[in-house]
Coordinates of C-alpha atoms in Angstrom, one line a residue:
M204 CA -214.1 21.8 -1.3
S205 CA -216.2 20.7 1.6
R206 CA -217.6 17.2 2.3
V207 CA -221.2 16.5 3.0
H208 CA -222.4 13.4 4.7
F209 CA -226.0 12.3 4.9
F210 CA -227.5 9.9 7.4
S211 CA -231.0 8.6 8.0
Q212 CA -232.6 7.2 11.0
P213 CA -236.0 5.6 11.4
P214 CA -238.7 7.8 13.0
R215 CA -238.3 8.4 16.7
D216 CA -240.4 9.9 19.5
P217 CA -239.4 13.6 19.1
R218 CA -240.3 14.4 22.7
S219 CA -237.5 12.2 24.1
E220 CA -233.8 11.8 23.6
A221 CA -234.4 8.1 24.6
G222 CA -235.6 7.6 21.0
L223 CA -231.9 7.8 19.7
P224 CA -229.6 4.9 20.7
R225 CA -227.1 6.1 23.3
D226 CA -224.1 5.5 21.0
K227 CA -225.7 7.6 18.2
L228 CA -226.5 10.4 20.7
A229 CA -223.0 10.3 22.1
A230 CA -221.5 10.4 18.6
L231 CA -223.6 13.4 17.6
E232 CA -222.5 15.2 20.8
L233 CA -218.8 14.5 20.0
L234 CA -219.3 15.7 16.5
L235 CA -220.9 19.0 17.5
E236 CA -218.2 19.5 20.2
S237 CA -215.4 18.9 17.7
M238 CA -216.9 21.3 15.3
E239 CA -216.7 24.0 17.9
Q240 CA -213.1 23.2 18.8
T241 CA -211.6 24.0 15.4
S242 CA -210.1 27.3 14.2
T243 CA -213.1 27.7 11.9
P244 CA -216.2 29.8 13.0
P245 CA -218.5 28.2 15.6
A246 CA -220.7 25.4 14.3
R247 CA -224.1 26.1 13.0
L248 CA -227.1 23.8 14.0
I249 CA -230.2 23.9 11.9
I250 CA -233.3 22.1 13.1
E251 CA -236.2 22.3 10.6
A252 CA -239.4 22.6 12.6
Q253 CA -241.7 21.3 9.8
P254 CA -241.2 18.5 7.2
Q255 CA -240.2 19.9 3.8
S256 CA -240.4 18.6 0.2
G257 CA -237.5 16.7 -1.3
P258 CA -236.5 19.5 -3.7
R259 CA -236.5 22.0 -0.8
N260 CA -234.4 19.7 1.4
M261 CA -231.8 19.1 -1.3
A262 CA -231.8 22.9 -2.2
V263 CA -231.1 23.7 1.5
D264 CA -228.3 21.1 1.7
E265 CA -226.8 22.6 -1.5
A266 CA -227.0 26.1 0.0
I267 CA -225.3 24.9 3.1
L268 CA -222.5 23.3 1.1
D269 CA -222.0 26.6 -0.8
S270 CA -221.9 28.5 2.4
V271 CA -219.4 26.3 4.1
S272 CA -217.3 26.2 0.9
A273 CA -217.2 30.0 1.0
G274 CA -215.9 30.1 4.6
G275 CA -219.1 29.7 6.5
P276 CA -219.2 27.6 9.7
P277 CA -219.5 23.8 9.8
T278 CA -223.2 23.0 9.7
F279 CA -225.3 20.2 11.1
R280 CA -228.9 20.1 9.9
I281 CA -231.8 17.9 11.1
Y282 CA -234.8 17.6 8.9
R283 CA -237.8 15.6 7.8
W284 CA -239.6 14.9 4.5
S285 CA -243.2 16.1 3.9
D286 CA -243.8 13.5 1.1
A287 CA -242.4 10.1 0.2
T288 CA -239.4 10.9 -1.9
I289 CA -236.7 8.8 -3.6
S290 CA -233.2 10.4 -3.5
L291 CA -230.7 9.3 -6.0
G292 CA -227.0 9.4 -5.4
Y293 CA -225.0 12.1 -7.1
F294 CA -223.5 9.7 -9.8
Q295 CA -226.5 7.5 -10.1
R296 CA -228.1 7.7 -13.5
S297 CA -231.6 6.3 -12.5
T298 CA -233.2 3.2 -11.0
P299 CA -235.8 1.0 -12.6
E300 CA -237.8 1.3 -9.4
I301 CA -238.9 4.9 -10.3
E302 CA -239.6 4.1 -14.0
P303 CA -243.1 3.3 -15.2
G304 CA -244.0 -0.1 -13.7
G305 CA -241.4 0.2 -10.9
R306 CA -242.5 0.0 -7.3
F307 CA -241.7 3.7 -6.6
H308 CA -243.1 5.1 -9.8
G309 CA -245.0 8.3 -9.2
L310 CA -243.0 9.3 -6.1
A311 CA -241.0 12.5 -6.1
A312 CA -237.4 12.0 -7.0
V313 CA -234.4 14.2 -6.2
R314 CA -230.6 13.9 -6.5
R315 CA -228.4 14.0 -3.4
L316 CA -225.1 15.8 -3.2
S317 CA -223.6 12.5 -1.8
G318 CA -223.1 9.3 -3.7
G319 CA -224.7 5.9 -3.2
G320 CA -227.9 4.3 -4.4
A321 CA -231.5 5.2 -4.3
I322 CA -233.0 5.8 -0.8
L323 CA -236.7 6.1 0.0
H324 CA -237.3 8.9 2.5
H325 CA -240.6 9.1 4.4
H326 CA -241.6 9.2 8.1
E327 CA -237.9 9.6 9.1
V328 CA -235.5 12.1 10.6
T329 CA -232.6 12.8 8.3
Y330 CA -229.5 14.8 9.2
S331 CA -226.6 16.2 7.1
C332 CA -223.2 17.5 8.2
C333 CA -221.1 19.8 6.2
V334 CA -217.6 20.7 7.3
P335 CA -214.8 22.7 5.6
A336 CA -212.1 20.7 3.7
T337 CA -209.7 21.8 6.4
H338 CA -211.7 20.2 9.2
H339 CA -210.2 17.0 10.6
F340 CA -213.4 15.1 9.8
A341 CA -212.9 16.0 6.1
E342 CA -209.5 14.4 6.1
E343 CA -210.9 11.1 7.3
P344 CA -214.7 10.9 6.6
A345 CA -214.9 7.4 8.1
A346 CA -214.2 9.0 11.5
L347 CA -217.7 10.3 11.4
Y348 CA -218.9 6.7 11.8
D349 CA -216.3 5.7 14.3
E350 CA -216.8 8.4 16.9

């Protein structure tokens, strides 16, 4: 089984690398380099050119998970959201905020492959990383945050 990690950042100027803090940019570069230095196939980078709906974003992440689980390359995906969307964690039943009368009622809602609580996505850049269970980052997922 593979691990999927999702991260969100506030919107940045897409024309400049200066929009990302240096430590985050360095961490992303290290991650991509390490993905290429394993015995698995080369890493795959997917950059979505246009914002997509929440259901499509989650369907693509699920397809990536299936691909990596079946022996495909580690994959790093960068994407945006076309509409304000609430994503619920994998084990989260619901949240009162999306029920009638809640502050997010009426927004699209999707379920993420990762755990955690509800997250409002809109006007942001989101990225996901999926590595095989044999990858060293899968052995210690917290290493993704340390490097």
